[in-house]
Amino acid sequence: MQEDRAVCTIDRRRFLGIVWGGALLALIGQSVAAMFHYIRPRATIGFGGKVLAGRVEEFAVGRVNRVLAGQFYIVRGEDGFLALWQKCTHLGCAIPWVEEEDLFHCPCHGSTFNRNGEVLSGPAPCPMDTFPVKISNGEVWVDTSRPSQRRRYDPSQATKA
């Protein structure tokens, strides 16, 4: 009758060794997965990557539109689209667009900028930085990972619709 019993006995020491080994392998696997997730490059949507500002027809010529997700303004002028970073070139304060004055007015130290981001009064040393604009299938995309500094506004900085 003893021949019918399955011989599948395992002693306590070996059982605990298998359990501890499995737990250790699981911990190492999770650590490697977490490290891979941390160091892998990501396609960023939002500030620091490509941001969908909207459709071309949403932007009227002569208007300044704020895009919160990208921390920039879209200005559609006669020359095309210009994406201006809302950061002041003096000390980095967020610059609001003041519709009544038709200018950007830095609340920190009083710099003013026109709708193309050019300095009208200091202490800001240079115009507002811009981001590259790409129009694809009627959508306006802005790459906020690559701000561009400039000395003055030039119509070639605007992207044609």
PDB file of C-alpha atoms in Angstrom:
ATOM      1  CA  MET A   1       0.000   0.000   0.000  1.00  0.00           C
ATOM      2  CA  GLN A   2       2.898   2.306   0.488  1.00  0.00           C
ATOM      3  CA  GLU A   3       3.674   2.039  -3.196  1.00  0.00           C
ATOM      4  CA  ASP A   4       0.447   3.951  -4.043  1.00  0.00           C
ATOM      5  CA  ARG A   5       1.571   7.082  -2.163  1.00  0.00           C
ATOM      6  CA  ALA A   6       3.251   9.695  -4.285  1.00  0.00           C
ATOM      7  CA  VAL A   7       6.741  10.360  -3.151  1.00  0.00           C
ATOM      8  CA  CYS A   8       6.617  14.136  -3.097  1.00  0.00           C
ATOM      9  CA  THR A   9       7.960  15.014   0.265  1.00  0.00           C
ATOM     10  CA  ILE A  10      10.021  18.066   0.805  1.00  0.00           C
ATOM     11  CA  ASP A  11      11.686  18.999   4.006  1.00  0.00           C
ATOM     12  CA  ARG A  12      11.139  22.318   5.707  1.00  0.00           C
ATOM     13  CA  ARG A  13      14.601  23.704   4.968  1.00  0.00           C
ATOM     14  CA  ARG A  14      14.280  23.095   1.244  1.00  0.00           C
ATOM     15  CA  PHE A  15      10.724  24.558   1.158  1.00  0.00           C
ATOM     16  CA  LEU A  16      11.886  27.781   2.884  1.00  0.00           C
ATOM     17  CA  GLY A  17      14.855  27.996   0.499  1.00  0.00           C
ATOM     18  CA  ILE A  18      12.542  27.815  -2.516  1.00  0.00           C
ATOM     19  CA  VAL A  19      10.164  30.449  -1.047  1.00  0.00           C
ATOM     20  CA  TRP A  20      13.027  32.840  -0.183  1.00  0.00           C
ATOM     21  CA  GLY A  21      14.630  32.328  -3.594  1.00  0.00           C
ATOM     22  CA  GLY A  22      11.330  33.065  -5.351  1.00  0.00           C
ATOM     23  CA  ALA A  23      10.791  36.203  -3.262  1.00  0.00           C
ATOM     24  CA  LEU A  24      14.331  37.367  -4.043  1.00  0.00           C
ATOM     25  CA  LEU A  25      13.807  36.811  -7.776  1.00  0.00           C
ATOM     26  CA  ALA A  26      10.519  38.746  -7.648  1.00  0.00           C
ATOM     27  CA  LEU A  27      12.225  41.647  -5.848  1.00  0.00           C
ATOM     28  CA  ILE A  28      15.068  41.763  -8.365  1.00  0.00           C
ATOM     29  CA  GLY A  29      12.590  41.607 -11.255  1.00  0.00           C
ATOM     30  CA  GLN A  30      10.536  44.481  -9.873  1.00  0.00           C
ATOM     31  CA  SER A  31      13.685  46.547  -9.282  1.00  0.00           C
ATOM     32  CA  VAL A  32      14.897  46.016 -12.849  1.00  0.00           C
ATOM     33  CA  ALA A  33      11.444  46.868 -14.243  1.00  0.00           C
ATOM     34  CA  ALA A  34      11.249  50.046 -12.137  1.00  0.00           C
ATOM     35  CA  MET A  35      14.751  51.123 -13.216  1.00  0.00           C
ATOM     36  CA  PHE A  36      13.911  50.482 -16.881  1.00  0.00           C
ATOM     37  CA  HIS A  37      10.723  52.523 -16.534  1.00  0.00           C
ATOM     38  CA  TYR A  38      12.692  55.367 -14.923  1.00  0.00           C
ATOM     39  CA  ILE A  39      15.513  55.622 -17.483  1.00  0.00           C
ATOM     40  CA  ARG A  40      13.551  54.933 -20.670  1.00  0.00           C
ATOM     41  CA  PRO A  41      12.947  58.018 -22.818  1.00  0.00           C
ATOM     42  CA  ARG A  42       9.325  59.033 -23.036  1.00  0.00           C
ATOM     43  CA  ALA A  43       7.373  60.809 -25.734  1.00  0.00           C
ATOM     44  CA  THR A  44       6.210  63.803 -23.774  1.00  0.00           C
ATOM     45  CA  ILE A  45       2.847  65.376 -24.419  1.00  0.00           C
ATOM     46  CA  GLY A  46       2.608  68.631 -22.513  1.00  0.00           C
ATOM     47  CA  PHE A  47       5.197  71.171 -21.467  1.00  0.00           C
ATOM     48  CA  GLY A  48       8.655  69.901 -22.301  1.00  0.00           C
ATOM     49  CA  GLY A  49       7.374  68.094 -25.387  1.00  0.00           C
ATOM     50  CA  LYS A  50       4.945  68.559 -28.241  1.00  0.00           C
ATOM     51  CA  VAL A  51       1.718  70.367 -27.364  1.00  0.00           C
ATOM     52  CA  LEU A  52      -1.403  70.556 -29.486  1.00  0.00           C
ATOM     53  CA  ALA A  53      -2.406  74.223 -29.349  1.00  0.00           C
ATOM     54  CA  GLY A  54      -5.578  73.785 -31.408  1.00  0.00           C
ATOM     55  CA  ARG A  55      -6.888  73.902 -34.945  1.00  0.00           C
ATOM     56  CA  VAL A  56      -5.778  76.682 -37.308  1.00  0.00           C
ATOM     57  CA  GLU A  57      -9.286  78.103 -37.596  1.00  0.00           C
ATOM     58  CA  GLU A  58      -9.500  78.573 -33.802  1.00  0.00           C
ATOM     59  CA  PHE A  59      -6.906  81.354 -33.955  1.00  0.00           C
ATOM     60  CA  ALA A  60      -8.056  84.674 -35.390  1.00  0.00           C
ATOM     61  CA  VAL A  61      -5.493  86.921 -37.073  1.00  0.00           C
ATOM     62  CA  GLY A  62      -4.340  89.638 -34.665  1.00  0.00           C
ATOM     63  CA  ARG A  63      -5.272  87.689 -31.515  1.00  0.00           C
ATOM     64  CA  VAL A  64      -3.108  86.433 -28.651  1.00  0.00           C
ATOM     65  CA  ASN A  65      -4.209  83.091 -27.179  1.00  0.00           C
ATOM     66  CA  ARG A  66      -2.817  81.472 -24.046  1.00  0.00           C
ATOM     67  CA  VAL A  67      -2.208  77.714 -24.056  1.00  0.00           C
ATOM     68  CA  LEU A  68      -2.092  76.587 -20.434  1.00  0.00           C
ATOM     69  CA  ALA A  69      -0.830  73.056 -21.089  1.00  0.00           C
ATOM     70  CA  GLY A  70       2.249  74.386 -22.845  1.00  0.00           C
ATOM     71  CA  GLN A  71       2.908  77.556 -20.837  1.00  0.00           C
ATOM     72  CA  PHE A  72       3.005  79.664 -23.984  1.00  0.00           C
ATOM     73  CA  TYR A  73       0.986  82.099 -26.063  1.00  0.00           C
ATOM     74  CA  ILE A  74       0.022  81.617 -29.692  1.00  0.00           C
ATOM     75  CA  VAL A  75       0.062  84.866 -31.630  1.00  0.00           C
ATOM     76  CA  ARG A  76      -1.432  84.749 -35.101  1.00  0.00           C
ATOM     77  CA  GLY A  77      -0.248  87.755 -37.014  1.00  0.00           C
ATOM     78  CA  GLU A  78      -0.120  88.694 -40.664  1.00  0.00           C
ATOM     79  CA  ASP A  79       3.192  86.795 -40.915  1.00  0.00           C
ATOM     80  CA  GLY A  80       1.809  83.544 -39.452  1.00  0.00           C
ATOM     81  CA  PHE A  81       1.880  81.759 -36.098  1.00  0.00           C
ATOM     82  CA  LEU A  82       4.331  82.610 -33.334  1.00  0.00           C
ATOM     83  CA  ALA A  83       4.567  80.662 -30.058  1.00  0.00           C
ATOM     84  CA  LEU A  84       5.905  82.839 -27.228  1.00  0.00           C
ATOM     85  CA  TRP A  85       7.049  81.320 -23.947  1.00  0.00           C
ATOM     86  CA  GLN A  86       5.246  83.027 -21.057  1.00  0.00           C
ATOM     87  CA  LYS A  87       8.537  83.271 -19.126  1.00  0.00           C
ATOM     88  CA  CYS A  88      10.097  86.738 -18.723  1.00  0.00           C
ATOM     89  CA  THR A  89      13.658  86.982 -20.024  1.00  0.00           C
ATOM     90  CA  HIS A  90      14.635  89.096 -17.008  1.00  0.00           C
ATOM     91  CA  LEU A  91      14.116  86.741 -14.054  1.00  0.00           C
ATOM     92  CA  GLY A  92      11.676  84.131 -15.350  1.00  0.00           C
ATOM     93  CA  CYS A  93       8.355  85.444 -14.010  1.00  0.00           C
ATOM     94  CA  ALA A  94       5.164  84.348 -15.787  1.00  0.00           C
ATOM     95  CA  ILE A  95       4.067  87.157 -18.089  1.00  0.00           C
ATOM     96  CA  PRO A  96       0.329  87.728 -18.583  1.00  0.00           C
ATOM     97  CA  TRP A  97      -1.177  89.189 -21.750  1.00  0.00           C
ATOM     98  CA  VAL A  98      -3.081  92.376 -20.887  1.00  0.00           C
ATOM     99  CA  GLU A  99      -5.757  92.746 -23.551  1.00  0.00           C
ATOM    100  CA  GLU A 100      -6.687  96.332 -22.542  1.00  0.00           C
ATOM    101  CA  GLU A 101      -3.087  97.538 -22.992  1.00  0.00           C
ATOM    102  CA  ASP A 102      -2.397  95.292 -26.006  1.00  0.00           C
ATOM    103  CA  LEU A 103       0.862  94.099 -24.437  1.00  0.00           C
ATOM    104  CA  PHE A 104       2.514  91.553 -22.227  1.00  0.00           C
ATOM    105  CA  HIS A 105       3.188  93.105 -18.844  1.00  0.00           C
ATOM    106  CA  CYS A 106       5.559  91.392 -16.387  1.00  0.00           C
ATOM    107  CA  PRO A 107       4.171  91.841 -12.847  1.00  0.00           C
ATOM    108  CA  CYS A 108       7.539  91.266 -11.147  1.00  0.00           C
ATOM    109  CA  HIS A 109       9.720  94.114 -12.405  1.00  0.00           C
ATOM    110  CA  GLY A 110       7.582  95.958 -14.940  1.00  0.00           C
ATOM    111  CA  SER A 111       8.998  94.823 -18.276  1.00  0.00           C
ATOM    112  CA  THR A 112       6.579  95.216 -21.161  1.00  0.00           C
ATOM    113  CA  PHE A 113       6.541  93.345 -24.477  1.00  0.00           C
ATOM    114  CA  ASN A 114       4.519  93.862 -27.656  1.00  0.00           C
ATOM    115  CA  ARG A 115       2.461  91.084 -29.280  1.00  0.00           C
ATOM    116  CA  ASN A 116       5.558  89.760 -31.080  1.00  0.00           C
ATOM    117  CA  GLY A 117       7.396  89.476 -27.762  1.00  0.00           C
ATOM    118  CA  GLU A 118       9.754  92.411 -28.367  1.00  0.00           C
ATOM    119  CA  VAL A 119      10.847  94.422 -25.313  1.00  0.00           C
ATOM    120  CA  LEU A 120       9.194  97.841 -25.100  1.00  0.00           C
ATOM    121  CA  SER A 121      10.504  98.700 -21.633  1.00  0.00           C
ATOM    122  CA  GLY A 122      13.016  96.924 -19.404  1.00  0.00           C
ATOM    123  CA  PRO A 123      14.659  95.559 -17.344  1.00  0.00           C
ATOM    124  CA  ALA A 124      14.190  92.507 -19.604  1.00  0.00           C
ATOM    125  CA  PRO A 125      17.347  92.233 -21.736  1.00  0.00           C
ATOM    126  CA  CYS A 126      15.852  90.527 -24.795  1.00  0.00           C
ATOM    127  CA  PRO A 127      12.538  89.529 -26.431  1.00  0.00           C
ATOM    128  CA  MET A 128      10.409  86.658 -25.166  1.00  0.00           C
ATOM    129  CA  ASP A 129      11.692  83.235 -26.211  1.00  0.00           C
ATOM    130  CA  THR A 130       9.839  81.340 -28.917  1.00  0.00           C
ATOM    131  CA  PHE A 131       9.017  77.697 -29.540  1.00  0.00           C
ATOM    132  CA  PRO A 132       8.958  75.984 -32.956  1.00  0.00           C
ATOM    133  CA  VAL A 133       5.471  75.783 -34.462  1.00  0.00           C
ATOM    134  CA  LYS A 134       4.397  73.078 -36.909  1.00  0.00           C
ATOM    135  CA  ILE A 135       1.071  72.953 -38.722  1.00  0.00           C
ATOM    136  CA  SER A 136      -0.041  69.452 -39.592  1.00  0.00           C
ATOM    137  CA  ASN A 137      -3.483  68.442 -40.940  1.00  0.00           C
ATOM    138  CA  GLY A 138      -4.965  71.765 -39.880  1.00  0.00           C
ATOM    139  CA  GLU A 139      -3.618  71.446 -36.307  1.00  0.00           C
ATOM    140  CA  VAL A 140      -1.129  73.774 -34.649  1.00  0.00           C
ATOM    141  CA  TRP A 141       1.597  71.865 -32.769  1.00  0.00           C
ATOM    142  CA  VAL A 142       4.254  73.533 -30.623  1.00  0.00           C
ATOM    143  CA  ASP A 143       7.491  71.841 -29.505  1.00  0.00           C
ATOM    144  CA  THR A 144       8.129  73.203 -25.990  1.00  0.00           C
ATOM    145  CA  SER A 145      11.306  71.158 -25.580  1.00  0.00           C
ATOM    146  CA  ARG A 146      13.294  73.611 -27.718  1.00  0.00           C
ATOM    147  CA  PRO A 147      12.952  77.277 -26.704  1.00  0.00           C
ATOM    148  CA  SER A 148      14.758  79.719 -28.986  1.00  0.00           C
ATOM    149  CA  GLN A 149      16.321  82.957 -27.825  1.00  0.00           C
ATOM    150  CA  ARG A 150      16.367  85.882 -30.194  1.00  0.00           C
ATOM    151  CA  ARG A 151      17.518  89.498 -30.364  1.00  0.00           C
ATOM    152  CA  ARG A 152      14.534  90.913 -32.263  1.00  0.00           C
ATOM    153  CA  TYR A 153      11.426  89.853 -34.114  1.00  0.00           C
ATOM    154  CA  ASP A 154      11.796  88.808 -37.717  1.00  0.00           C
ATOM    155  CA  PRO A 155       8.863  87.693 -39.913  1.00  0.00           C
ATOM    156  CA  SER A 156      10.778  84.484 -40.720  1.00  0.00           C
ATOM    157  CA  GLN A 157      10.239  83.390 -37.089  1.00  0.00           C
ATOM    158  CA  ALA A 158       6.498  82.979 -37.760  1.00  0.00           C
ATOM    159  CA  THR A 159       5.081  79.787 -39.255  1.00  0.00           C
ATOM    160  CA  LYS A 160       2.767  80.254 -42.213  1.00  0.00           C
ATOM    161  CA  ALA A 161      -0.667  78.645 -42.035  1.00  0.00           C
TER     162      ALA A 161
END
